[in-house]
Amino acid sequence: AAIHLGDDCYEQRNWKEAVKWYRAAAEKMGNTSRYYYVRMFSRIGFIYDEGGYGVEEDNAEAIKWYTKAVGIDKSNASALRLADMYFDGEGVNKDPRMAVNLLYQILFKDSDVCRRLARCYIDGEGVPENMFMAAIWWLKAERLNWYPYFAILVGIIAIGSIMIGCICFAIGSIKKIFS
């Protein structure tokens, strides 16, 4: 019941009350579905991440709750936000390697994650700079219907000096034409 009261308060933007009810539910951690806990922990993380509606922004608390959500389900949106916080050093020491590890845990389900991983390879952030790997991840993002970033793939290949990148682009284009 506490989870549902928290959900009602969250939807009404009464975040202070939502956190109170969610914390009460978190203390019990009964036989409720994993889904409810992931959603609840993610929402508490978001509330502290954003701040407002009666709650002060607190990155350390946001990280704590996002981490709990990721501990239950690594493929949720909290992992993506947690990765961003590690990239930017929000509430934690900046740690691009940790951020990349989080992205690898969720990348096969989310084209946005593939795009972010490609960007890491382009910038050499958390991984060695590697245009070929960047092209592979951009193609994966495109394959997951992330079409707006397909144009960026063209730019990567244009500035990259790898012939294989051009071949990957050609194969992707041919597949798109014939599918």
mmCIF file with all atom_site columns, C-alpha atoms in Angstrom:
data_model
loop_
_atom_site.group_PDB
_atom_site.id
_atom_site.type_symbol
_atom_site.label_atom_id
_atom_site.label_alt_id
_atom_site.label_comp_id
_atom_site.label_asym_id
_atom_site.label_entity_id
_atom_site.label_seq_id
_atom_site.pdbx_PDB_ins_code
_atom_site.Cartn_x
_atom_site.Cartn_y
_atom_site.Cartn_z
_atom_site.occupancy
_atom_site.B_iso_or_equiv
_atom_site.pdbx_formal_charge
_atom_site.auth_seq_id
_atom_site.auth_comp_id
_atom_site.auth_asym_id
_atom_site.auth_atom_id
_atom_site.pdbx_PDB_model_num
ATOM 1   C CA . ALA A 1 1   ? 0.000  0.000   0.000   1.00 0.00 ? 1   ALA A CA 1
ATOM 2   C CA . ALA A 1 2   ? 2.856  2.402   0.787   1.00 0.00 ? 2   ALA A CA 1
ATOM 3   C CA . ILE A 1 3   ? 4.209  2.044   -2.759  1.00 0.00 ? 3   ILE A CA 1
ATOM 4   C CA . HIS A 1 4   ? 0.845  3.016   -4.235  1.00 0.00 ? 4   HIS A CA 1
ATOM 5   C CA . LEU A 1 5   ? 0.514  5.992   -1.884  1.00 0.00 ? 5   LEU A CA 1
ATOM 6   C CA . GLY A 1 6   ? 4.007  7.026   -2.977  1.00 0.00 ? 6   GLY A CA 1
ATOM 7   C CA . ASP A 1 7   ? 2.981  6.666   -6.625  1.00 0.00 ? 7   ASP A CA 1
ATOM 8   C CA . ASP A 1 8   ? -0.086 8.861   -6.064  1.00 0.00 ? 8   ASP A CA 1
ATOM 9   C CA . CYS A 1 9   ? 1.999  11.561  -4.384  1.00 0.00 ? 9   CYS A CA 1
ATOM 10  C CA . TYR A 1 10  ? 4.641  11.331  -7.123  1.00 0.00 ? 10  TYR A CA 1
ATOM 11  C CA . GLU A 1 11  ? 2.041  11.805  -9.864  1.00 0.00 ? 11  GLU A CA 1
ATOM 12  C CA . GLN A 1 12  ? 0.569  14.785  -7.989  1.00 0.00 ? 12  GLN A CA 1
ATOM 13  C CA . ARG A 1 13  ? 4.061  16.317  -7.716  1.00 0.00 ? 13  ARG A CA 1
ATOM 14  C CA . ASN A 1 14  ? 3.982  16.075  -3.924  1.00 0.00 ? 14  ASN A CA 1
ATOM 15  C CA . TRP A 1 15  ? 7.487  14.678  -3.911  1.00 0.00 ? 15  TRP A CA 1
ATOM 16  C CA . LYS A 1 16  ? 8.146  15.182  -0.211  1.00 0.00 ? 16  LYS A CA 1
ATOM 17  C CA . GLU A 1 17  ? 5.240  12.866  0.646   1.00 0.00 ? 17  GLU A CA 1
ATOM 18  C CA . ALA A 1 18  ? 6.185  10.476  -2.162  1.00 0.00 ? 18  ALA A CA 1
ATOM 19  C CA . VAL A 1 19  ? 9.672  10.034  -0.693  1.00 0.00 ? 19  VAL A CA 1
ATOM 20  C CA . LYS A 1 20  ? 8.138  9.426   2.758   1.00 0.00 ? 20  LYS A CA 1
ATOM 21  C CA . TRP A 1 21  ? 5.865  6.653   1.441   1.00 0.00 ? 21  TRP A CA 1
ATOM 22  C CA . TYR A 1 22  ? 8.516  5.139   -0.809  1.00 0.00 ? 22  TYR A CA 1
ATOM 23  C CA . ARG A 1 23  ? 11.001 5.006   2.078   1.00 0.00 ? 23  ARG A CA 1
ATOM 24  C CA . ALA A 1 24  ? 8.377  3.289   4.239   1.00 0.00 ? 24  ALA A CA 1
ATOM 25  C CA . ALA A 1 25  ? 7.832  0.704   1.498   1.00 0.00 ? 25  ALA A CA 1
ATOM 26  C CA . ALA A 1 26  ? 11.583 0.256   0.993   1.00 0.00 ? 26  ALA A CA 1
ATOM 27  C CA . GLU A 1 27  ? 12.070 -0.597  4.668   1.00 0.00 ? 27  GLU A CA 1
ATOM 28  C CA . LYS A 1 28  ? 9.659  -3.513  4.364   1.00 0.00 ? 28  LYS A CA 1
ATOM 29  C CA . MET A 1 29  ? 10.910 -4.949  1.034   1.00 0.00 ? 29  MET A CA 1
ATOM 30  C CA . GLY A 1 30  ? 8.339  -7.728  1.220   1.00 0.00 ? 30  GLY A CA 1
ATOM 31  C CA . ASN A 1 31  ? 7.101  -10.024 -1.498  1.00 0.00 ? 31  ASN A CA 1
ATOM 32  C CA . THR A 1 32  ? 6.158  -7.164  -3.794  1.00 0.00 ? 32  THR A CA 1
ATOM 33  C CA . SER A 1 33  ? 7.179  -7.552  -7.405  1.00 0.00 ? 33  SER A CA 1
ATOM 34  C CA . ARG A 1 34  ? 10.684 -6.490  -8.435  1.00 0.00 ? 34  ARG A CA 1
ATOM 35  C CA . TYR A 1 35  ? 9.070  -4.129  -10.915 1.00 0.00 ? 35  TYR A CA 1
ATOM 36  C CA . TYR A 1 36  ? 7.573  -2.032  -8.120  1.00 0.00 ? 36  TYR A CA 1
ATOM 37  C CA . TYR A 1 37  ? 10.887 -1.739  -6.314  1.00 0.00 ? 37  TYR A CA 1
ATOM 38  C CA . VAL A 1 38  ? 12.810 -0.787  -9.442  1.00 0.00 ? 38  VAL A CA 1
ATOM 39  C CA . ARG A 1 39  ? 10.218 1.866   -10.270 1.00 0.00 ? 39  ARG A CA 1
ATOM 40  C CA . MET A 1 40  ? 10.118 3.105   -6.668  1.00 0.00 ? 40  MET A CA 1
ATOM 41  C CA . PHE A 1 41  ? 13.917 3.311   -6.299  1.00 0.00 ? 41  PHE A CA 1
ATOM 42  C CA . SER A 1 42  ? 14.219 4.977   -9.714  1.00 0.00 ? 42  SER A CA 1
ATOM 43  C CA . ARG A 1 43  ? 11.606 7.553   -8.765  1.00 0.00 ? 43  ARG A CA 1
ATOM 44  C CA . ILE A 1 44  ? 13.282 8.351   -5.447  1.00 0.00 ? 44  ILE A CA 1
ATOM 45  C CA . GLY A 1 45  ? 16.569 8.756   -7.330  1.00 0.00 ? 45  GLY A CA 1
ATOM 46  C CA . PHE A 1 46  ? 14.885 11.036  -9.853  1.00 0.00 ? 46  PHE A CA 1
ATOM 47  C CA . ILE A 1 47  ? 13.262 13.139  -7.125  1.00 0.00 ? 47  ILE A CA 1
ATOM 48  C CA . TYR A 1 48  ? 16.622 13.743  -5.432  1.00 0.00 ? 48  TYR A CA 1
ATOM 49  C CA . ASP A 1 49  ? 18.354 14.183  -8.790  1.00 0.00 ? 49  ASP A CA 1
ATOM 50  C CA . GLU A 1 50  ? 15.953 16.904  -9.931  1.00 0.00 ? 50  GLU A CA 1
ATOM 51  C CA . GLY A 1 51  ? 14.917 18.449  -6.640  1.00 0.00 ? 51  GLY A CA 1
ATOM 52  C CA . GLY A 1 52  ? 11.789 20.561  -6.315  1.00 0.00 ? 52  GLY A CA 1
ATOM 53  C CA . TYR A 1 53  ? 8.220  20.089  -5.112  1.00 0.00 ? 53  TYR A CA 1
ATOM 54  C CA . GLY A 1 54  ? 9.329  20.179  -1.483  1.00 0.00 ? 54  GLY A CA 1
ATOM 55  C CA . VAL A 1 55  ? 12.535 18.151  -1.870  1.00 0.00 ? 55  VAL A CA 1
ATOM 56  C CA . GLU A 1 56  ? 16.071 19.551  -2.055  1.00 0.00 ? 56  GLU A CA 1
ATOM 57  C CA . GLU A 1 57  ? 18.345 18.343  -4.855  1.00 0.00 ? 57  GLU A CA 1
ATOM 58  C CA . ASP A 1 58  ? 20.810 15.832  -3.409  1.00 0.00 ? 58  ASP A CA 1
ATOM 59  C CA . ASN A 1 59  ? 23.061 13.986  -5.861  1.00 0.00 ? 59  ASN A CA 1
ATOM 60  C CA . ALA A 1 60  ? 24.442 11.629  -3.196  1.00 0.00 ? 60  ALA A CA 1
ATOM 61  C CA . GLU A 1 61  ? 20.913 10.477  -2.338  1.00 0.00 ? 61  GLU A CA 1
ATOM 62  C CA . ALA A 1 62  ? 20.034 10.214  -6.034  1.00 0.00 ? 62  ALA A CA 1
ATOM 63  C CA . ILE A 1 63  ? 23.050 7.978   -6.637  1.00 0.00 ? 63  ILE A CA 1
ATOM 64  C CA . LYS A 1 64  ? 22.164 5.821   -3.626  1.00 0.00 ? 64  LYS A CA 1
ATOM 65  C CA . TRP A 1 65  ? 18.641 5.156   -4.952  1.00 0.00 ? 65  TRP A CA 1
ATOM 66  C CA . TYR A 1 66  ? 19.623 4.806   -8.595  1.00 0.00 ? 66  TYR A CA 1
ATOM 67  C CA . THR A 1 67  ? 22.229 2.251   -7.495  1.00 0.00 ? 67  THR A CA 1
ATOM 68  C CA . LYS A 1 68  ? 19.567 0.284   -5.611  1.00 0.00 ? 68  LYS A CA 1
ATOM 69  C CA . ALA A 1 69  ? 17.394 0.222   -8.744  1.00 0.00 ? 69  ALA A CA 1
ATOM 70  C CA . VAL A 1 70  ? 20.323 -0.930  -10.869 1.00 0.00 ? 70  VAL A CA 1
ATOM 71  C CA . GLY A 1 71  ? 21.096 -3.632  -8.297  1.00 0.00 ? 71  GLY A CA 1
ATOM 72  C CA . ILE A 1 72  ? 17.686 -5.172  -8.984  1.00 0.00 ? 72  ILE A CA 1
ATOM 73  C CA . ASP A 1 73  ? 17.464 -4.585  -12.739 1.00 0.00 ? 73  ASP A CA 1
ATOM 74  C CA . LYS A 1 74  ? 20.502 -3.489  -14.723 1.00 0.00 ? 74  LYS A CA 1
ATOM 75  C CA . SER A 1 75  ? 18.459 -2.650  -17.809 1.00 0.00 ? 75  SER A CA 1
ATOM 76  C CA . ASN A 1 76  ? 16.456 0.219   -16.366 1.00 0.00 ? 76  ASN A CA 1
ATOM 77  C CA . ALA A 1 77  ? 16.638 3.957   -16.957 1.00 0.00 ? 77  ALA A CA 1
ATOM 78  C CA . SER A 1 78  ? 18.375 4.459   -13.613 1.00 0.00 ? 78  SER A CA 1
ATOM 79  C CA . ALA A 1 79  ? 21.498 2.801   -15.024 1.00 0.00 ? 79  ALA A CA 1
ATOM 80  C CA . LEU A 1 80  ? 21.572 5.340   -17.842 1.00 0.00 ? 80  LEU A CA 1
ATOM 81  C CA . ARG A 1 81  ? 21.164 8.295   -15.479 1.00 0.00 ? 81  ARG A CA 1
ATOM 82  C CA . LEU A 1 82  ? 23.750 6.818   -13.105 1.00 0.00 ? 82  LEU A CA 1
ATOM 83  C CA . ALA A 1 83  ? 26.183 6.517   -16.025 1.00 0.00 ? 83  ALA A CA 1
ATOM 84  C CA . ASP A 1 84  ? 25.608 10.188  -16.836 1.00 0.00 ? 84  ASP A CA 1
ATOM 85  C CA . MET A 1 85  ? 26.383 11.113  -13.243 1.00 0.00 ? 85  MET A CA 1
ATOM 86  C CA . TYR A 1 86  ? 29.656 9.177   -13.388 1.00 0.00 ? 86  TYR A CA 1
ATOM 87  C CA . PHE A 1 87  ? 30.551 10.818  -16.710 1.00 0.00 ? 87  PHE A CA 1
ATOM 88  C CA . ASP A 1 88  ? 29.856 14.292  -15.331 1.00 0.00 ? 88  ASP A CA 1
ATOM 89  C CA . GLY A 1 89  ? 31.090 13.765  -11.763 1.00 0.00 ? 89  GLY A CA 1
ATOM 90  C CA . GLU A 1 90  ? 27.697 14.691  -10.278 1.00 0.00 ? 90  GLU A CA 1
ATOM 91  C CA . GLY A 1 91  ? 27.688 13.579  -6.644  1.00 0.00 ? 91  GLY A CA 1
ATOM 92  C CA . VAL A 1 92  ? 30.576 11.162  -7.292  1.00 0.00 ? 92  VAL A CA 1
ATOM 93  C CA . ASN A 1 93  ? 34.132 11.420  -8.495  1.00 0.00 ? 93  ASN A CA 1
ATOM 94  C CA . LYS A 1 94  ? 34.168 11.602  -12.271 1.00 0.00 ? 94  LYS A CA 1
ATOM 95  C CA . ASP A 1 95  ? 34.712 8.020   -13.438 1.00 0.00 ? 95  ASP A CA 1
ATOM 96  C CA . PRO A 1 96  ? 34.217 7.438   -17.185 1.00 0.00 ? 96  PRO A CA 1
ATOM 97  C CA . ARG A 1 97  ? 35.210 3.760   -16.873 1.00 0.00 ? 97  ARG A CA 1
ATOM 98  C CA . MET A 1 98  ? 32.424 3.122   -14.363 1.00 0.00 ? 98  MET A CA 1
ATOM 99  C CA . ALA A 1 99  ? 30.033 4.993   -16.653 1.00 0.00 ? 99  ALA A CA 1
ATOM 100 C CA . VAL A 1 100 ? 31.050 2.842   -19.631 1.00 0.00 ? 100 VAL A CA 1
ATOM 101 C CA . ASN A 1 101 ? 30.591 -0.313  -17.519 1.00 0.00 ? 101 ASN A CA 1
ATOM 102 C CA . LEU A 1 102 ? 27.037 0.783   -16.715 1.00 0.00 ? 102 LEU A CA 1
ATOM 103 C CA . LEU A 1 103 ? 26.367 1.469   -20.390 1.00 0.00 ? 103 LEU A CA 1
ATOM 104 C CA . TYR A 1 104 ? 27.626 -1.987  -21.369 1.00 0.00 ? 104 TYR A CA 1
ATOM 105 C CA . GLN A 1 105 ? 25.127 -3.541  -18.929 1.00 0.00 ? 105 GLN A CA 1
ATOM 106 C CA . ILE A 1 106 ? 22.154 -1.973  -20.713 1.00 0.00 ? 106 ILE A CA 1
ATOM 107 C CA . LEU A 1 107 ? 23.274 -1.338  -24.270 1.00 0.00 ? 107 LEU A CA 1
ATOM 108 C CA . PHE A 1 108 ? 21.591 -4.125  -26.203 1.00 0.00 ? 108 PHE A CA 1
ATOM 109 C CA . LYS A 1 109 ? 18.095 -2.880  -25.397 1.00 0.00 ? 109 LYS A CA 1
ATOM 110 C CA . ASP A 1 110 ? 18.514 0.835   -25.916 1.00 0.00 ? 110 ASP A CA 1
ATOM 111 C CA . SER A 1 111 ? 19.686 2.689   -29.002 1.00 0.00 ? 111 SER A CA 1
ATOM 112 C CA . ASP A 1 112 ? 20.473 5.770   -26.917 1.00 0.00 ? 112 ASP A CA 1
ATOM 113 C CA . VAL A 1 113 ? 22.968 3.711   -24.927 1.00 0.00 ? 113 VAL A CA 1
ATOM 114 C CA . CYS A 1 114 ? 24.594 2.463   -28.139 1.00 0.00 ? 114 CYS A CA 1
ATOM 115 C CA . ARG A 1 115 ? 24.905 6.078   -29.303 1.00 0.00 ? 115 ARG A CA 1
ATOM 116 C CA . ARG A 1 116 ? 26.466 7.113   -25.991 1.00 0.00 ? 116 ARG A CA 1
ATOM 117 C CA . LEU A 1 117 ? 28.921 4.245   -26.156 1.00 0.00 ? 117 LEU A CA 1
ATOM 118 C CA . ALA A 1 118 ? 29.866 5.260   -29.701 1.00 0.00 ? 118 ALA A CA 1
ATOM 119 C CA . ARG A 1 119 ? 30.494 8.789   -28.408 1.00 0.00 ? 119 ARG A CA 1
ATOM 120 C CA . CYS A 1 120 ? 32.820 7.321   -25.751 1.00 0.00 ? 120 CYS A CA 1
ATOM 121 C CA . TYR A 1 121 ? 34.870 5.625   -28.458 1.00 0.00 ? 121 TYR A CA 1
ATOM 122 C CA . ILE A 1 122 ? 34.972 8.843   -30.501 1.00 0.00 ? 122 ILE A CA 1
ATOM 123 C CA . ASP A 1 123 ? 36.158 10.927  -27.546 1.00 0.00 ? 123 ASP A CA 1
ATOM 124 C CA . GLY A 1 124 ? 38.305 8.232   -25.911 1.00 0.00 ? 124 GLY A CA 1
ATOM 125 C CA . GLU A 1 125 ? 36.320 8.694   -22.694 1.00 0.00 ? 125 GLU A CA 1
ATOM 126 C CA . GLY A 1 126 ? 36.415 5.596   -20.478 1.00 0.00 ? 126 GLY A CA 1
ATOM 127 C CA . VAL A 1 127 ? 37.688 3.505   -23.404 1.00 0.00 ? 127 VAL A CA 1
ATOM 128 C CA . PRO A 1 128 ? 40.527 3.933   -25.895 1.00 0.00 ? 128 PRO A CA 1
ATOM 129 C CA . GLU A 1 129 ? 39.665 6.174   -28.850 1.00 0.00 ? 129 GLU A CA 1
ATOM 130 C CA . ASN A 1 130 ? 38.605 3.878   -31.674 1.00 0.00 ? 130 ASN A CA 1
ATOM 131 C CA . MET A 1 131 ? 36.669 5.052   -34.750 1.00 0.00 ? 131 MET A CA 1
ATOM 132 C CA . PHE A 1 132 ? 35.973 1.496   -35.897 1.00 0.00 ? 132 PHE A CA 1
ATOM 133 C CA . MET A 1 133 ? 34.239 0.639   -32.595 1.00 0.00 ? 133 MET A CA 1
ATOM 134 C CA . ALA A 1 134 ? 32.402 3.968   -32.759 1.00 0.00 ? 134 ALA A CA 1
ATOM 135 C CA . ALA A 1 135 ? 31.074 3.064   -36.210 1.00 0.00 ? 135 ALA A CA 1
ATOM 136 C CA . ILE A 1 136 ? 29.945 -0.362  -34.972 1.00 0.00 ? 136 ILE A CA 1
ATOM 137 C CA . TRP A 1 137 ? 27.982 1.152   -32.078 1.00 0.00 ? 137 TRP A CA 1
ATOM 138 C CA . TRP A 1 138 ? 26.456 3.865   -34.295 1.00 0.00 ? 138 TRP A CA 1
ATOM 139 C CA . LEU A 1 139 ? 25.310 1.133   -36.680 1.00 0.00 ? 139 LEU A CA 1
ATOM 140 C CA . LYS A 1 140 ? 23.848 -0.799  -33.760 1.00 0.00 ? 140 LYS A CA 1
ATOM 141 C CA . ALA A 1 141 ? 21.973 2.353   -32.665 1.00 0.00 ? 141 ALA A CA 1
ATOM 142 C CA . GLU A 1 142 ? 20.685 2.826   -36.213 1.00 0.00 ? 142 GLU A CA 1
ATOM 143 C CA . ARG A 1 143 ? 19.582 -0.780  -36.286 1.00 0.00 ? 143 ARG A CA 1
ATOM 144 C CA . LEU A 1 144 ? 17.596 -0.179  -33.095 1.00 0.00 ? 144 LEU A CA 1
ATOM 145 C CA . ASN A 1 145 ? 15.694 2.585   -34.949 1.00 0.00 ? 145 ASN A CA 1
ATOM 146 C CA . TRP A 1 146 ? 17.739 5.528   -33.754 1.00 0.00 ? 146 TRP A CA 1
ATOM 147 C CA . TYR A 1 147 ? 17.626 7.147   -37.181 1.00 0.00 ? 147 TYR A CA 1
ATOM 148 C CA . PRO A 1 148 ? 18.426 10.759  -36.168 1.00 0.00 ? 148 PRO A CA 1
ATOM 149 C CA . TYR A 1 149 ? 21.943 9.669   -35.308 1.00 0.00 ? 149 TYR A CA 1
ATOM 150 C CA . PHE A 1 150 ? 22.552 7.904   -38.585 1.00 0.00 ? 150 PHE A CA 1
ATOM 151 C CA . ALA A 1 151 ? 23.753 11.225  -40.024 1.00 0.00 ? 151 ALA A CA 1
ATOM 152 C CA . ILE A 1 152 ? 26.346 11.437  -37.260 1.00 0.00 ? 152 ILE A CA 1
ATOM 153 C CA . LEU A 1 153 ? 27.628 8.038   -38.346 1.00 0.00 ? 153 LEU A CA 1
ATOM 154 C CA . VAL A 1 154 ? 28.283 9.532   -41.767 1.00 0.00 ? 154 VAL A CA 1
ATOM 155 C CA . GLY A 1 155 ? 30.316 12.272  -40.045 1.00 0.00 ? 155 GLY A CA 1
ATOM 156 C CA . ILE A 1 156 ? 32.334 9.752   -38.055 1.00 0.00 ? 156 ILE A CA 1
ATOM 157 C CA . ILE A 1 157 ? 33.247 7.882   -41.191 1.00 0.00 ? 157 ILE A CA 1
ATOM 158 C CA . ALA A 1 158 ? 34.107 11.119  -43.001 1.00 0.00 ? 158 ALA A CA 1
ATOM 159 C CA . ILE A 1 159 ? 36.525 12.234  -40.275 1.00 0.00 ? 159 ILE A CA 1
ATOM 160 C CA . GLY A 1 160 ? 37.740 8.750   -39.406 1.00 0.00 ? 160 GLY A CA 1
ATOM 161 C CA . SER A 1 161 ? 40.593 7.382   -41.401 1.00 0.00 ? 161 SER A CA 1
ATOM 162 C CA . ILE A 1 162 ? 39.427 3.776   -41.469 1.00 0.00 ? 162 ILE A CA 1
ATOM 163 C CA . MET A 1 163 ? 38.349 2.126   -44.683 1.00 0.00 ? 163 MET A CA 1
ATOM 164 C CA . ILE A 1 164 ? 36.388 -0.483  -42.725 1.00 0.00 ? 164 ILE A CA 1
ATOM 165 C CA . GLY A 1 165 ? 34.169 2.308   -41.435 1.00 0.00 ? 165 GLY A CA 1
ATOM 166 C CA . CYS A 1 166 ? 33.225 3.123   -45.004 1.00 0.00 ? 166 CYS A CA 1
ATOM 167 C CA . ILE A 1 167 ? 32.465 -0.524  -45.704 1.00 0.00 ? 167 ILE A CA 1
ATOM 168 C CA . CYS A 1 168 ? 30.241 -0.741  -42.593 1.00 0.00 ? 168 CYS A CA 1
ATOM 169 C CA . PHE A 1 169 ? 28.359 2.349   -43.748 1.00 0.00 ? 169 PHE A CA 1
ATOM 170 C CA . ALA A 1 170 ? 27.895 0.912   -47.224 1.00 0.00 ? 170 ALA A CA 1
ATOM 171 C CA . ILE A 1 171 ? 26.617 -2.388  -45.848 1.00 0.00 ? 171 ILE A CA 1
ATOM 172 C CA . GLY A 1 172 ? 24.221 -0.567  -43.526 1.00 0.00 ? 172 GLY A CA 1
ATOM 173 C CA . SER A 1 173 ? 22.953 1.593   -46.389 1.00 0.00 ? 173 SER A CA 1
ATOM 174 C CA . ILE A 1 174 ? 22.469 -1.392  -48.664 1.00 0.00 ? 174 ILE A CA 1
ATOM 175 C CA . LYS A 1 175 ? 20.569 -3.250  -45.928 1.00 0.00 ? 175 LYS A CA 1
ATOM 176 C CA . LYS A 1 176 ? 18.361 -0.213  -45.420 1.00 0.00 ? 176 LYS A CA 1
ATOM 177 C CA . ILE A 1 177 ? 17.638 0.094   -49.151 1.00 0.00 ? 177 ILE A CA 1
ATOM 178 C CA . PHE A 1 178 ? 16.689 -3.566  -49.536 1.00 0.00 ? 178 PHE A CA 1
ATOM 179 C CA . SER A 1 179 ? 14.730 -3.952  -46.297 1.00 0.00 ? 179 SER A CA 1
#
